[in-house]
GROMACS .gro file of N, CA and C in nm:
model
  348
    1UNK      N    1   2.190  -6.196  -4.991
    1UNK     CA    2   2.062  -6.189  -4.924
    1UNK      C    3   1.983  -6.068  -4.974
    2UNK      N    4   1.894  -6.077  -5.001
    2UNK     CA    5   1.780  -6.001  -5.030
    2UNK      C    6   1.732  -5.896  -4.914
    3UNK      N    7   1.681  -5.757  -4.912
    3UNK     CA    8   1.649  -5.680  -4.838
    3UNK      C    9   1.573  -5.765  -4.759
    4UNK      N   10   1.464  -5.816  -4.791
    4UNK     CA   11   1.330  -5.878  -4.757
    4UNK      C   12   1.389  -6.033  -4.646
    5UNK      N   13   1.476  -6.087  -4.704
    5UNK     CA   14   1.560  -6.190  -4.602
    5UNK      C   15   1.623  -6.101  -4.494
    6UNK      N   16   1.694  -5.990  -4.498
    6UNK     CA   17   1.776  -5.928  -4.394
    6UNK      C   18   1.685  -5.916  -4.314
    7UNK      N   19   1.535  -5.856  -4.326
    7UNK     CA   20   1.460  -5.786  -4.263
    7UNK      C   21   1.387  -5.872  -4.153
    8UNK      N   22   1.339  -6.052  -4.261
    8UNK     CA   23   1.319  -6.133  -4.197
    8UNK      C   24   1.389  -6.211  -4.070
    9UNK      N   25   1.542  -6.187  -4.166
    9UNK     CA   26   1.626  -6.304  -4.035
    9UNK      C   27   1.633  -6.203  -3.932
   10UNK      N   28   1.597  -6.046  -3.905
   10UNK     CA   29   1.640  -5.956  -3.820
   10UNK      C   30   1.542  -6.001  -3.687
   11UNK      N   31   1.413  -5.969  -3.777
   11UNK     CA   32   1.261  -6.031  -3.711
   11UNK      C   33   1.262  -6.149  -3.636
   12UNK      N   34   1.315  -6.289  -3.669
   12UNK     CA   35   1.326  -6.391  -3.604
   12UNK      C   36   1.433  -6.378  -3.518
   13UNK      N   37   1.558  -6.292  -3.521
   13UNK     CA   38   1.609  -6.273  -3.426
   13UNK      C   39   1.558  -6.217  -3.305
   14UNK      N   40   1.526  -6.140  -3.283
   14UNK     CA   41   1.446  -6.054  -3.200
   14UNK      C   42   1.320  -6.145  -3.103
   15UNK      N   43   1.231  -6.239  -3.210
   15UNK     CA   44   1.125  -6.293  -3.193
   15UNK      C   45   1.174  -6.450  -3.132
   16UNK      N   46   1.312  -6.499  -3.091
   16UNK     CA   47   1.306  -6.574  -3.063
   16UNK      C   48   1.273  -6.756  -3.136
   17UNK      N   49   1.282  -6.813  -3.056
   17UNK     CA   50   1.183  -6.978  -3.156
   17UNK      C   51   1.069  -6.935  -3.150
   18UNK      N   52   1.076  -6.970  -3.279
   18UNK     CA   53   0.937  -6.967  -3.362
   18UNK      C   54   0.889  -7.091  -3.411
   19UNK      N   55   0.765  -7.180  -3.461
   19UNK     CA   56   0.717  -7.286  -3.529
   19UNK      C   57   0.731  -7.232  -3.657
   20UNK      N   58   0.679  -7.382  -3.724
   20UNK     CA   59   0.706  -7.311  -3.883
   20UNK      C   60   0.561  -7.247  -3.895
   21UNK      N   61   0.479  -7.227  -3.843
   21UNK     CA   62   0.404  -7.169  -3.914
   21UNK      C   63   0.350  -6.999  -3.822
   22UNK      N   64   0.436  -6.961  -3.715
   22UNK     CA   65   0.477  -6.860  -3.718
   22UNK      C   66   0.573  -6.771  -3.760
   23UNK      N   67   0.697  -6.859  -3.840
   23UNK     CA   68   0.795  -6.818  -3.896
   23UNK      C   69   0.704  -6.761  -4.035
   24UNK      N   70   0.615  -6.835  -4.084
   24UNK     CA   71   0.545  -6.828  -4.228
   24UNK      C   72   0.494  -6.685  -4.170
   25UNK      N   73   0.402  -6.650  -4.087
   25UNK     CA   74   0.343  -6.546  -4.031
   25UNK      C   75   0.443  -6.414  -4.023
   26UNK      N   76   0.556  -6.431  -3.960
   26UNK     CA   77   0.654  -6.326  -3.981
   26UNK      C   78   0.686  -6.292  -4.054
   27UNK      N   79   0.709  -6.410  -4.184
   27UNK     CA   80   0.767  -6.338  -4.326
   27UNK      C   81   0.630  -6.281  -4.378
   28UNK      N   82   0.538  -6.321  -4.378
   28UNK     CA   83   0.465  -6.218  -4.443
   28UNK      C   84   0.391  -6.119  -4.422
   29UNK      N   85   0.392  -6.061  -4.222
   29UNK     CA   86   0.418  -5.947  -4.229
   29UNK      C   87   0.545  -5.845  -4.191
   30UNK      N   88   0.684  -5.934  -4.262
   30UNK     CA   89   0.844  -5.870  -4.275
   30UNK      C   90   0.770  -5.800  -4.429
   31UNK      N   91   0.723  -5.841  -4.534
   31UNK     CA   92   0.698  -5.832  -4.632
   31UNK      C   93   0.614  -5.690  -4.652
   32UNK      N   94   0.502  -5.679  -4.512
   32UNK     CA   95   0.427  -5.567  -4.520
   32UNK      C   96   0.475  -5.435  -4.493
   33UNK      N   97   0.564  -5.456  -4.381
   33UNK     CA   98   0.587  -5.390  -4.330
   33UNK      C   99   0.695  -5.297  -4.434
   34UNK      N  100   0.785  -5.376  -4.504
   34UNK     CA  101   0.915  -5.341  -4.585
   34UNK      C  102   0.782  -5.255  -4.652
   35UNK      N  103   0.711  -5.277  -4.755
   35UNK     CA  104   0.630  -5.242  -4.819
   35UNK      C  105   0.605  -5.094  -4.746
   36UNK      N  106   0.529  -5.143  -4.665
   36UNK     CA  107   0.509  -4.970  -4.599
   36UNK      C  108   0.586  -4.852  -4.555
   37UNK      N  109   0.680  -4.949  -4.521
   37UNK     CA  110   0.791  -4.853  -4.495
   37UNK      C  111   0.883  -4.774  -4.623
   38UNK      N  112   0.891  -4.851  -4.775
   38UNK     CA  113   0.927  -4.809  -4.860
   38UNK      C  114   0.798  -4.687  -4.860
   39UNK      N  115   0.687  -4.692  -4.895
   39UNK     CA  116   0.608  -4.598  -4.909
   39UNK      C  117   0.598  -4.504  -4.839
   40UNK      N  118   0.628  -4.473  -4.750
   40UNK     CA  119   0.690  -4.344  -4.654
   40UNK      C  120   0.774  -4.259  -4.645
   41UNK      N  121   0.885  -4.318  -4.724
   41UNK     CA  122   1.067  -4.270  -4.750
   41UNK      C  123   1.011  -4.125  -4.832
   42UNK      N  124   1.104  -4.078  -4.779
   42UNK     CA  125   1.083  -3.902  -4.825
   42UNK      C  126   1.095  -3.934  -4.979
   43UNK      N  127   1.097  -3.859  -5.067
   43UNK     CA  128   1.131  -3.857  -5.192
   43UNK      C  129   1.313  -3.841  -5.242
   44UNK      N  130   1.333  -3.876  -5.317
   44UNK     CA  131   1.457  -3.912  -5.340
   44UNK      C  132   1.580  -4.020  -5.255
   45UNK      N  133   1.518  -4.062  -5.107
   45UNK     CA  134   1.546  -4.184  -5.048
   45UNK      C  135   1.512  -4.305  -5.105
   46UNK      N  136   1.594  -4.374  -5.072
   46UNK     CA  137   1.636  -4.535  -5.162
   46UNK      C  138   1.614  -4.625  -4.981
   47UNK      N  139   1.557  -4.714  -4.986
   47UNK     CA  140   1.623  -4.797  -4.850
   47UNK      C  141   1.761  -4.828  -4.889
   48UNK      N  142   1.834  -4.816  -4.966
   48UNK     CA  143   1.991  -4.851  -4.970
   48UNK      C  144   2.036  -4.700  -4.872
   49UNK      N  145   1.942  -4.592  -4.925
   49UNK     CA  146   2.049  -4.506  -4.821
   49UNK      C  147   2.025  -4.523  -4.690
   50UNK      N  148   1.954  -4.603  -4.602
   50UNK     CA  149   1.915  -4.576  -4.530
   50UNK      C  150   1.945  -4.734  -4.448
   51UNK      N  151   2.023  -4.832  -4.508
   51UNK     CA  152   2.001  -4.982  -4.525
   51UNK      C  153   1.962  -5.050  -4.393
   52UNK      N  154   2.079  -4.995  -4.285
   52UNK     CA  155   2.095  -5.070  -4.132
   52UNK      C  156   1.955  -5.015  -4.070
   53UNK      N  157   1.956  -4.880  -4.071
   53UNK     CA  158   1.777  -4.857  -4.014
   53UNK      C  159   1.699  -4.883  -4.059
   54UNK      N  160   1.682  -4.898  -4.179
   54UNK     CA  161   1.602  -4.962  -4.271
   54UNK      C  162   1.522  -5.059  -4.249
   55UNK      N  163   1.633  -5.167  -4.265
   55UNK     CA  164   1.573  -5.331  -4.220
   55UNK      C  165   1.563  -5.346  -4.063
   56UNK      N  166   1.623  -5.300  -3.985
   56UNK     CA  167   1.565  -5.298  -3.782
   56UNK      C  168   1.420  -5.248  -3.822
   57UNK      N  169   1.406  -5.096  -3.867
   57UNK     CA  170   1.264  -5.047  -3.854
   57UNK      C  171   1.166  -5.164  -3.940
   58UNK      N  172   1.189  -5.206  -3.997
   58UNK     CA  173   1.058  -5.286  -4.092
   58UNK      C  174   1.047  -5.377  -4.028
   59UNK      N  175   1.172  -5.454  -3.932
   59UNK     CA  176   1.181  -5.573  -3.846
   59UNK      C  177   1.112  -5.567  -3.736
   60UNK      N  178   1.135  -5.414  -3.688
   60UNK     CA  179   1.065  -5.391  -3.561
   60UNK      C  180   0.939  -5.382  -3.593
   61UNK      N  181   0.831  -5.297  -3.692
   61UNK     CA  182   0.715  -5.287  -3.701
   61UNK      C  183   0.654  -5.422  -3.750
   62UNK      N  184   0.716  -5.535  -3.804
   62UNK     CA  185   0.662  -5.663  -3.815
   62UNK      C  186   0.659  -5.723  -3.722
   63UNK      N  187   0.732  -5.658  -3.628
   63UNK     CA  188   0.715  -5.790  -3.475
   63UNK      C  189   0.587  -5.672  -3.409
   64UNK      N  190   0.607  -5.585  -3.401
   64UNK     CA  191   0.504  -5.557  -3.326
   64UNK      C  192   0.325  -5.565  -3.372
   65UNK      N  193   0.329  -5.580  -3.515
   65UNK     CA  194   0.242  -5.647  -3.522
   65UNK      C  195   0.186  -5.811  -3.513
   66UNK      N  196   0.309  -5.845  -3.505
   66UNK     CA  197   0.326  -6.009  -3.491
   66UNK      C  198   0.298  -6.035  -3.313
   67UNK      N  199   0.333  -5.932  -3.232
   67UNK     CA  200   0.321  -5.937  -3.113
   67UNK      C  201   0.224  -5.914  -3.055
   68UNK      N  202   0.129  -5.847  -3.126
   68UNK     CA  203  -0.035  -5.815  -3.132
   68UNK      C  204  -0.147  -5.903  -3.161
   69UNK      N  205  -0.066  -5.990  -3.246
   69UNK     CA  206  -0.165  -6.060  -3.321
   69UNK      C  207  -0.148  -6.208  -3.173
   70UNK      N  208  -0.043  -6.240  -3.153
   70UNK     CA  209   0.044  -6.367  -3.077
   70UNK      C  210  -0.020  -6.326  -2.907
   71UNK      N  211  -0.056  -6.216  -2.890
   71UNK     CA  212  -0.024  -6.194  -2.762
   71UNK      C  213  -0.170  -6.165  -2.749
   72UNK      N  214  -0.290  -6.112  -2.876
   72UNK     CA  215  -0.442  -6.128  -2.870
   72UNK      C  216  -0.478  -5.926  -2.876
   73UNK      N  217  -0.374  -5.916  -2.862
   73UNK     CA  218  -0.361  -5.724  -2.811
   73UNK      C  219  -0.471  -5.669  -2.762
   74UNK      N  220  -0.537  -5.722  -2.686
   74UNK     CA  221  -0.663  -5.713  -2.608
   74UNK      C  222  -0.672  -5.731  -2.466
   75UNK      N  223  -0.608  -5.681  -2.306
   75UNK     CA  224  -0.666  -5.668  -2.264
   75UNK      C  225  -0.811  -5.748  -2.197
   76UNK      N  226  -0.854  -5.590  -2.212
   76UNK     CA  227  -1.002  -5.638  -2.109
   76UNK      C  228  -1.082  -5.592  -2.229
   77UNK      N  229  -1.211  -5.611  -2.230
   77UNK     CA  230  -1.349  -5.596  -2.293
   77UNK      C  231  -1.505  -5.600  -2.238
   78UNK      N  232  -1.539  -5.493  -2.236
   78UNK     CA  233  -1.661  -5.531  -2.154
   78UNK      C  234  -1.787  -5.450  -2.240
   79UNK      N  235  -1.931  -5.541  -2.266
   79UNK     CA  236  -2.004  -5.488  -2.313
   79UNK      C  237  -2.063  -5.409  -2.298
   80UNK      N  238  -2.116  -5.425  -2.178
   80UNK     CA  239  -2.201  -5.321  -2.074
   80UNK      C  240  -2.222  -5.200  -2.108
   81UNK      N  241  -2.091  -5.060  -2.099
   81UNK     CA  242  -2.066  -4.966  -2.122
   81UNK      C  243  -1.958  -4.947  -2.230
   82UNK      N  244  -1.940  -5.079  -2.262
   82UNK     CA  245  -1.831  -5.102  -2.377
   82UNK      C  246  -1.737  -5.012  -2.355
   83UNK      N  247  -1.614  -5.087  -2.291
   83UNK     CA  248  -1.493  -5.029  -2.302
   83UNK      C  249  -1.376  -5.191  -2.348
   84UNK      N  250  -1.286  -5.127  -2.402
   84UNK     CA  251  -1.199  -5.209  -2.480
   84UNK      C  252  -1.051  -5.114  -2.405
   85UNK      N  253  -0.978  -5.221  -2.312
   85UNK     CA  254  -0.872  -5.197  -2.345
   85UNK      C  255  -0.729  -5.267  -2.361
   86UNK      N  256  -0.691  -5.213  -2.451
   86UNK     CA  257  -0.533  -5.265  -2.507
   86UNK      C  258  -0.446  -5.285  -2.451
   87UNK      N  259  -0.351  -5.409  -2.424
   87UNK     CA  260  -0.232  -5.402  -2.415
   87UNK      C  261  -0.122  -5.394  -2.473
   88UNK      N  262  -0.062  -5.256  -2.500
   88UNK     CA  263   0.043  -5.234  -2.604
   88UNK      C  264   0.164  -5.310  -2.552
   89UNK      N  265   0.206  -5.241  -2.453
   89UNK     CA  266   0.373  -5.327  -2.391
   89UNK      C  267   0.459  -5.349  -2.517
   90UNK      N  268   0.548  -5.420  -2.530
   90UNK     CA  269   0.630  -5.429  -2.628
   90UNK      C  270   0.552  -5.413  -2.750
   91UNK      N  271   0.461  -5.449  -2.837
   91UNK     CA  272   0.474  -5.428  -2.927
   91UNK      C  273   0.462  -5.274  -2.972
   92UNK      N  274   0.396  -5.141  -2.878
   92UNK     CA  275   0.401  -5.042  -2.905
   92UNK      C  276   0.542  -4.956  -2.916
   93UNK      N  277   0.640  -5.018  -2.859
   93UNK     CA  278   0.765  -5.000  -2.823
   93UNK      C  279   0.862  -4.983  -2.934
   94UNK      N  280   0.790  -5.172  -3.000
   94UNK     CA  281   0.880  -5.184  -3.119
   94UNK      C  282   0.828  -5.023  -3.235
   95UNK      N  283   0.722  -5.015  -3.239
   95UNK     CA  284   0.673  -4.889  -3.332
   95UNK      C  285   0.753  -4.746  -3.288
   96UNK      N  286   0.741  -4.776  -3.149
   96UNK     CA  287   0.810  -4.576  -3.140
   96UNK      C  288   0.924  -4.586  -3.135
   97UNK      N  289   1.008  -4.685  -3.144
   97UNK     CA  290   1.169  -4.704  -3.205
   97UNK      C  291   1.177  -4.773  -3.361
   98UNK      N  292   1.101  -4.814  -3.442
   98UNK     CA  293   1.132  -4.809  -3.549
   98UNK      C  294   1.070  -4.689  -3.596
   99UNK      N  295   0.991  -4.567  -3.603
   99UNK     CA  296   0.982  -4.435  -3.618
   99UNK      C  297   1.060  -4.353  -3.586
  100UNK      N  298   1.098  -4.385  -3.465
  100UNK     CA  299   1.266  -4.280  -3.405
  100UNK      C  300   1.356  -4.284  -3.500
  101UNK      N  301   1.374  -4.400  -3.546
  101UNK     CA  302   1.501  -4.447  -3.580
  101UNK      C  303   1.490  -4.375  -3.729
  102UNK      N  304   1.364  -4.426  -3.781
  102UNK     CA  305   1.377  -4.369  -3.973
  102UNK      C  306   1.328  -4.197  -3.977
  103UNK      N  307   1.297  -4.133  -3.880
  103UNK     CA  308   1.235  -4.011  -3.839
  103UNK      C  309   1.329  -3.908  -3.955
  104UNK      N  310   1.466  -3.968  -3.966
  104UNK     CA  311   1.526  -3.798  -4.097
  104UNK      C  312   1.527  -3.888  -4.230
  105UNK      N  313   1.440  -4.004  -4.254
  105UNK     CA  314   1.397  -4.063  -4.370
  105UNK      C  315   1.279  -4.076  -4.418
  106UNK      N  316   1.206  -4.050  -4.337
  106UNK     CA  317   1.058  -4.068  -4.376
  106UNK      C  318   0.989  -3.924  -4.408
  107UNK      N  319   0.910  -3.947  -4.452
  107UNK     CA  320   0.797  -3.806  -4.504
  107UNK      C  321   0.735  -3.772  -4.348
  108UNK      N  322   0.681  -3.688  -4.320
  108UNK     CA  323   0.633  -3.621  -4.224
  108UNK      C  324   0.503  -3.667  -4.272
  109UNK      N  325   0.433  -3.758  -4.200
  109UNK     CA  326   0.283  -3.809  -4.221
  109UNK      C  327   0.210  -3.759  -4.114
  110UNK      N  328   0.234  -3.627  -3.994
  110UNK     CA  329   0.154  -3.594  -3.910
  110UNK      C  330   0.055  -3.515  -3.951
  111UNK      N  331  -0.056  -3.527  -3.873
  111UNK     CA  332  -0.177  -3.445  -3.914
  111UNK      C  333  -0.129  -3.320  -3.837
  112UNK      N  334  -0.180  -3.207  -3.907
  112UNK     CA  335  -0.157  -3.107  -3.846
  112UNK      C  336  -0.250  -2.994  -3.916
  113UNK      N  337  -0.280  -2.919  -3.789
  113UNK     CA  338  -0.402  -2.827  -3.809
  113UNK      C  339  -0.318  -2.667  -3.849
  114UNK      N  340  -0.432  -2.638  -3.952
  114UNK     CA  341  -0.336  -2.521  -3.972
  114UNK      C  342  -0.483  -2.366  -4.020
  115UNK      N  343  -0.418  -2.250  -4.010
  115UNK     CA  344  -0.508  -2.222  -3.959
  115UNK      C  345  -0.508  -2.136  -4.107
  116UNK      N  346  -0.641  -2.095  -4.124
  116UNK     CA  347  -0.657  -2.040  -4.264
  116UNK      C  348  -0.756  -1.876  -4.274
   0.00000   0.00000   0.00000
């Protein structure tokens, strides 16, 4: 199996029955997510070193965008005074545990103010 299959069959685990054409939807953002998540890995990290967190975290950040997209991630909306708000619930969940999890693998991408 291929990284990109582990990551997927992890995703449909998690996500339950799926149709085929949300299964199509998952694999291709299992695909983004792997992607992004390779681009983050500190320097000299491999996802092989990292394999089992690896594929959960890319699994988890594909469902939670899959859970966003499925679930409308919207809340309320109102023009008036325009306010928009979100319902994260699980899919924000899946993000701050696949970040926990790769947190001594990944590059430090926080903004941070520094004083000069």
């Amino acid at each position: 199996m291929t990284r990109l299959e582990d990551i997927t069959a992890t995703a449909q685990v998690f996500a339950g029955s799926l149709n085929d054409a949300q299964r199509s939807v998952l694999e291709r953002l299992c695909a983004g997510a792997d992607s992004d998540l390779c681009g983050r890995l500190r320097d000299g990290v491999t996802p092989a070193d990292c394999y089992d967190s690896y594929v959960c975290a890319a699994a988890w950040l594909a469902l939670s965008q899959f859970q966003t997209v499925r679930d409308g991630g919207v809340e309320a909306f109102t023009a008036g005074t325009f306010s928009v708000r979100r319902g994260g619930g699980a899919s924000d969940a899946y993000v701050a545990r696949a970040e926990a999890l790769m947190t001594p693998y990944l590059r430090d991408g926080r903004f941070d103010f520094r004083r000069v």
